[in-house]
């Protein structure tokens, strides 16, 4: 299932689909199948235009981010928090042994803030090597170096180093929570990733309090044209579609109880 999901994303992301449309147009043109060639070319152009020059990605991402709003006020007490991996540049860190962050860095910045606010809380970091090669260290390993720089003792950390996907995050975290006698933890992950994460954790009967972070949109996005930031538009559409692929896939596989958890 893990490898299959990786392959689905490799071939199903917008720019890949645009490439395959252009390839189809080229092959069909060489074979003089004019109608098929025209359809492939048109499809490729439409996908590229929507991906690069519209707010579709931001709009879809915003819908995911708004599903579980962050609470207006911090809780009185926090005994534990679960931080999902996906924030470190694991390939770079494996070689350089540093703490280089990727786009999801806010997950650990927020966890650090809460760790300092609630000095008795435990921090469970769930994240192994999510690559196909399986040769890199995961977020859990890198987080040990990160938290130690700010005086958060290793005795407060619970490292789950085996998970490669969000489903494995939830499955393995359940075992660790039972071993450590922890419950009702804050679940810290990117806001757009929260619906899929909550659906998985709830399906497994894990009591969590959603605590979203790493927002990518303003909350006021409307559908329209945007010629100012094509690369960012493409990135956000890819991120949103990947989440929806995951939501649909996990729901069809019976790993969540609803398509769009609430």
Short mmCIF file of C-alpha atoms in Angstrom, two decimals:
data_model
loop_
_atom_site.label_atom_id
_atom_site.label_comp_id
_atom_site.label_asym_id
_atom_site.label_seq_id
_atom_site.Cartn_x
_atom_site.Cartn_y
_atom_site.Cartn_z
CA UNK A 1 0.00 0.00 0.00
CA UNK A 2 2.84 2.39 0.85
CA UNK A 3 4.64 1.90 -2.46
CA UNK A 4 1.36 2.04 -4.38
CA UNK A 5 0.43 5.38 -2.80
CA UNK A 6 3.84 6.78 -3.72
CA UNK A 7 3.44 5.69 -7.33
CA UNK A 8 -0.07 7.13 -7.54
CA UNK A 9 1.28 10.50 -6.49
CA UNK A 10 4.32 10.38 -8.79
CA UNK A 11 2.13 9.79 -11.83
CA UNK A 12 -1.01 11.59 -10.67
CA UNK A 13 0.28 15.03 -9.72
CA UNK A 14 -0.69 17.94 -12.00
CA UNK A 15 2.62 18.45 -13.80
CA UNK A 16 2.95 14.72 -14.43
CA UNK A 17 -0.54 14.66 -15.93
CA UNK A 18 0.37 17.63 -18.14
CA UNK A 19 3.49 15.80 -19.31
CA UNK A 20 1.54 12.65 -20.15
CA UNK A 21 -0.99 14.75 -22.05
CA UNK A 22 1.80 16.29 -24.11
CA UNK A 23 3.39 12.87 -24.65
CA UNK A 24 0.06 11.48 -25.82
CA UNK A 25 -0.32 14.39 -28.24
CA UNK A 26 3.18 13.77 -29.65
CA UNK A 27 2.68 10.03 -30.13
CA UNK A 28 -0.80 10.45 -31.57
CA UNK A 29 0.54 13.11 -33.94
CA UNK A 30 3.26 10.82 -35.19
CA UNK A 31 0.64 8.15 -35.81
CA UNK A 32 -1.58 10.73 -37.54
CA UNK A 33 -4.38 10.34 -35.01
CA UNK A 34 -5.29 14.00 -35.21
CA UNK A 35 -8.28 14.01 -32.88
CA UNK A 36 -6.44 12.17 -30.10
CA UNK A 37 -3.41 14.37 -30.60
CA UNK A 38 -5.53 17.51 -30.29
CA UNK A 39 -7.23 16.21 -27.16
CA UNK A 40 -3.90 15.37 -25.53
CA UNK A 41 -2.46 18.78 -26.35
CA UNK A 42 -5.57 20.62 -25.19
CA UNK A 43 -5.73 18.63 -21.97
CA UNK A 44 -2.09 19.36 -21.23
CA UNK A 45 -2.55 23.10 -21.83
CA UNK A 46 -5.66 23.23 -19.63
CA UNK A 47 -3.92 21.40 -16.78
CA UNK A 48 -0.90 23.69 -17.00
CA UNK A 49 -3.02 26.84 -17.12
CA UNK A 50 -5.14 25.84 -14.12
CA UNK A 51 -2.07 24.73 -12.19
CA UNK A 52 0.10 27.75 -12.88
CA UNK A 53 -2.24 30.69 -13.39
CA UNK A 54 -5.32 30.21 -11.20
CA UNK A 55 -6.00 30.21 -7.48
CA UNK A 56 -7.42 26.68 -7.62
CA UNK A 57 -4.63 25.25 -5.48
CA UNK A 58 -4.93 27.94 -2.84
CA UNK A 59 -8.70 27.57 -2.81
CA UNK A 60 -8.56 23.80 -2.30
CA UNK A 61 -5.83 24.16 0.31
CA UNK A 62 -7.88 26.74 2.17
CA UNK A 63 -10.83 24.35 2.36
CA UNK A 64 -8.61 21.75 4.00
CA UNK A 65 -7.10 24.28 6.42
CA UNK A 66 -10.48 25.56 7.58
CA UNK A 67 -11.85 22.10 8.45
CA UNK A 68 -10.36 22.08 11.95
CA UNK A 69 -9.83 25.66 13.20
CA UNK A 70 -7.24 26.22 15.89
CA UNK A 71 -8.83 26.80 19.34
CA UNK A 72 -9.14 30.45 20.31
CA UNK A 73 -7.23 29.95 23.55
CA UNK A 74 -4.57 27.60 24.83
CA UNK A 75 -5.69 24.81 27.16
CA UNK A 76 -5.07 25.17 30.87
CA UNK A 77 -2.88 22.11 30.95
CA UNK A 78 -1.19 19.93 28.35
CA UNK A 79 0.20 16.58 29.44
CA UNK A 80 1.26 15.37 26.00
CA UNK A 81 1.44 16.37 22.37
CA UNK A 82 1.83 14.33 19.19
CA UNK A 83 3.90 15.94 16.43
CA UNK A 84 3.61 14.34 13.00
CA UNK A 85 6.71 14.18 10.84
CA UNK A 86 7.10 15.86 7.47
CA UNK A 87 8.95 18.97 8.57
CA UNK A 88 12.63 18.13 8.09
CA UNK A 89 14.82 17.82 5.00
CA UNK A 90 15.66 14.24 5.88
CA UNK A 91 17.88 13.57 2.87
CA UNK A 92 20.05 16.58 3.71
CA UNK A 93 20.08 15.93 7.47
CA UNK A 94 21.14 12.32 6.98
CA UNK A 95 24.32 13.48 5.27
CA UNK A 96 25.00 16.72 7.12
CA UNK A 97 23.65 15.66 10.54
CA UNK A 98 21.94 19.00 10.96
CA UNK A 99 18.39 20.21 11.54
CA UNK A 100 17.45 21.61 8.15
CA UNK A 101 13.72 22.24 7.87
CA UNK A 102 11.31 21.82 4.96
CA UNK A 103 8.01 23.68 4.43
CA UNK A 104 6.34 22.10 7.47
CA UNK A 105 8.78 23.59 9.98
CA UNK A 106 5.95 25.27 11.91
CA UNK A 107 4.95 21.87 13.28
CA UNK A 108 8.10 21.79 15.39
CA UNK A 109 8.22 25.53 16.09
CA UNK A 110 4.72 25.25 17.56
CA UNK A 111 5.66 22.10 19.47
CA UNK A 112 8.67 23.90 20.94
CA UNK A 113 6.51 26.87 21.97
CA UNK A 114 4.06 24.57 23.72
CA UNK A 115 6.85 22.53 25.29
CA UNK A 116 8.21 25.69 26.90
CA UNK A 117 4.73 26.82 27.96
CA UNK A 118 3.93 23.42 29.49
CA UNK A 119 7.26 22.19 30.94
CA UNK A 120 5.78 18.95 32.29
CA UNK A 121 4.31 17.83 28.97
CA UNK A 122 5.59 14.85 27.01
CA UNK A 123 6.30 15.14 23.28
CA UNK A 124 5.72 12.18 21.00
CA UNK A 125 7.31 12.72 17.58
CA UNK A 126 6.01 10.31 14.96
CA UNK A 127 8.03 10.15 11.78
CA UNK A 128 10.35 7.66 10.11
CA UNK A 129 11.79 7.66 6.61
CA UNK A 130 8.93 8.21 4.18
CA UNK A 131 11.06 7.81 1.05
CA UNK A 132 10.88 4.87 -1.33
CA UNK A 133 14.56 4.07 -0.74
CA UNK A 134 14.27 3.89 3.04
CA UNK A 135 17.85 5.09 3.49
CA UNK A 136 17.34 8.37 5.36
CA UNK A 137 16.78 9.28 8.98
CA UNK A 138 13.26 10.41 9.85
CA UNK A 139 11.83 13.41 11.65
CA UNK A 140 11.85 11.67 15.02
CA UNK A 141 15.63 11.28 14.89
CA UNK A 142 16.24 14.88 13.74
CA UNK A 143 13.85 16.25 16.37
CA UNK A 144 16.12 15.01 19.15
CA UNK A 145 18.83 17.41 17.97
CA UNK A 146 16.33 20.23 17.50
CA UNK A 147 14.69 20.10 20.92
CA UNK A 148 17.99 19.65 22.77
CA UNK A 149 19.22 23.00 21.41
CA UNK A 150 16.41 24.72 23.32
CA UNK A 151 16.77 22.88 26.58
CA UNK A 152 14.00 20.34 26.13
CA UNK A 153 15.34 17.22 27.80
CA UNK A 154 15.36 13.87 26.01
CA UNK A 155 13.40 12.37 28.91
CA UNK A 156 10.38 14.35 27.68
CA UNK A 157 10.63 12.94 24.15
CA UNK A 158 9.00 9.79 22.87
CA UNK A 159 10.43 8.94 19.44
CA UNK A 160 8.41 6.85 16.98
CA UNK A 161 10.89 6.22 14.19
CA UNK A 162 9.25 3.56 12.01
CA UNK A 163 6.25 5.21 10.35
CA UNK A 164 6.44 6.05 6.64
CA UNK A 165 2.91 7.43 6.10
CA UNK A 166 0.15 9.18 8.01
CA UNK A 167 -1.63 5.87 8.51
CA UNK A 168 1.50 4.37 10.05
CA UNK A 169 1.87 7.53 12.16
CA UNK A 170 -1.51 6.84 13.73
CA UNK A 171 -1.05 3.07 14.01
CA UNK A 172 2.37 3.24 15.65
CA UNK A 173 1.47 6.21 17.84
CA UNK A 174 -1.39 4.23 19.37
CA UNK A 175 1.09 1.62 20.62
CA UNK A 176 3.45 4.21 22.07
CA UNK A 177 0.64 6.07 23.84
CA UNK A 178 -0.46 2.83 25.48
CA UNK A 179 3.10 2.02 26.56
CA UNK A 180 3.59 5.50 28.05
CA UNK A 181 0.06 5.69 29.56
CA UNK A 182 -0.62 8.94 27.68
CA UNK A 183 -4.01 10.10 26.42
CA UNK A 184 -5.95 13.14 25.20
CA UNK A 185 -2.85 14.62 23.53
CA UNK A 186 -2.69 17.64 21.29
CA UNK A 187 -2.24 16.56 17.66
CA UNK A 188 0.13 18.97 15.95
CA UNK A 189 0.42 18.93 12.19
CA UNK A 190 -0.07 21.25 9.21
CA UNK A 191 -3.59 22.66 8.98
CA UNK A 192 -4.14 21.21 5.49
CA UNK A 193 -3.05 17.78 6.77
CA UNK A 194 -5.34 17.82 9.80
CA UNK A 195 -8.54 16.34 8.23
CA UNK A 196 -6.76 13.20 7.05
CA UNK A 197 -4.84 12.88 10.32
CA UNK A 198 -7.91 13.31 12.53
CA UNK A 199 -9.86 10.79 10.46
CA UNK A 200 -7.14 8.17 10.92
CA UNK A 201 -6.60 8.77 14.63
CA UNK A 202 -10.32 8.71 15.40
CA UNK A 203 -10.82 5.51 13.42
CA UNK A 204 -8.21 3.87 15.64
CA UNK A 205 -9.92 5.17 18.77
CA UNK A 206 -7.15 7.59 19.76
CA UNK A 207 -8.36 10.60 21.75
CA UNK A 208 -6.69 13.71 20.39
CA UNK A 209 -7.25 17.47 20.36
CA UNK A 210 -6.54 18.93 16.88
CA UNK A 211 -3.95 21.69 17.06
CA UNK A 212 -3.30 22.86 13.47
CA UNK A 213 -0.34 24.97 12.43
CA UNK A 214 1.66 25.74 9.28
CA UNK A 215 -1.12 27.62 7.46
CA UNK A 216 -0.42 28.26 3.76
CA UNK A 217 -3.44 30.46 2.86
CA UNK A 218 -4.98 33.67 4.18
CA UNK A 219 -8.46 32.22 4.66
CA UNK A 220 -9.91 34.73 2.18
CA UNK A 221 -9.02 33.05 -1.12
CA UNK A 222 -11.58 33.06 -3.94
CA UNK A 223 -11.42 31.27 -7.27
CA UNK A 224 -9.84 33.35 -9.99
CA UNK A 225 -6.77 34.06 -12.09
CA UNK A 226 -3.33 34.69 -10.62
CA UNK A 227 -0.39 35.35 -12.95
CA UNK A 228 1.94 36.62 -10.20
CA UNK A 229 3.21 33.39 -8.61
CA UNK A 230 2.95 30.39 -10.95
CA UNK A 231 5.46 28.21 -9.08
CA UNK A 232 3.68 28.74 -5.74
CA UNK A 233 0.30 28.12 -7.37
CA UNK A 234 1.60 24.82 -8.74
CA UNK A 235 3.06 23.83 -5.38
CA UNK A 236 -0.17 24.57 -3.49
CA UNK A 237 -2.33 22.72 -5.99
CA UNK A 238 -0.03 19.73 -5.73
CA UNK A 239 -0.21 19.83 -1.93
CA UNK A 240 -4.01 20.08 -1.93
CA UNK A 241 -4.47 17.28 -4.48
CA UNK A 242 -2.10 15.02 -2.59
CA UNK A 243 -4.22 15.45 0.54
CA UNK A 244 -7.39 14.70 -1.38
CA UNK A 245 -5.83 11.62 -2.93
CA UNK A 246 -5.03 10.53 0.61
CA UNK A 247 -8.51 11.31 1.92
CA UNK A 248 -10.18 9.35 -0.86
CA UNK A 249 -7.71 6.47 -0.68
CA UNK A 250 -7.95 6.03 3.08
CA UNK A 251 -11.74 6.26 3.00
CA UNK A 252 -12.03 3.62 0.26
CA UNK A 253 -9.58 1.41 2.16
CA UNK A 254 -11.73 1.69 5.30
CA UNK A 255 -9.04 3.48 7.28
CA UNK A 256 -11.29 6.48 7.97
CA UNK A 257 -15.00 6.60 8.76
CA UNK A 258 -15.84 9.55 6.49
CA UNK A 259 -14.45 11.05 3.31
CA UNK A 260 -13.92 14.50 4.81
CA UNK A 261 -13.70 14.13 8.62
CA UNK A 262 -15.19 16.85 10.77
#
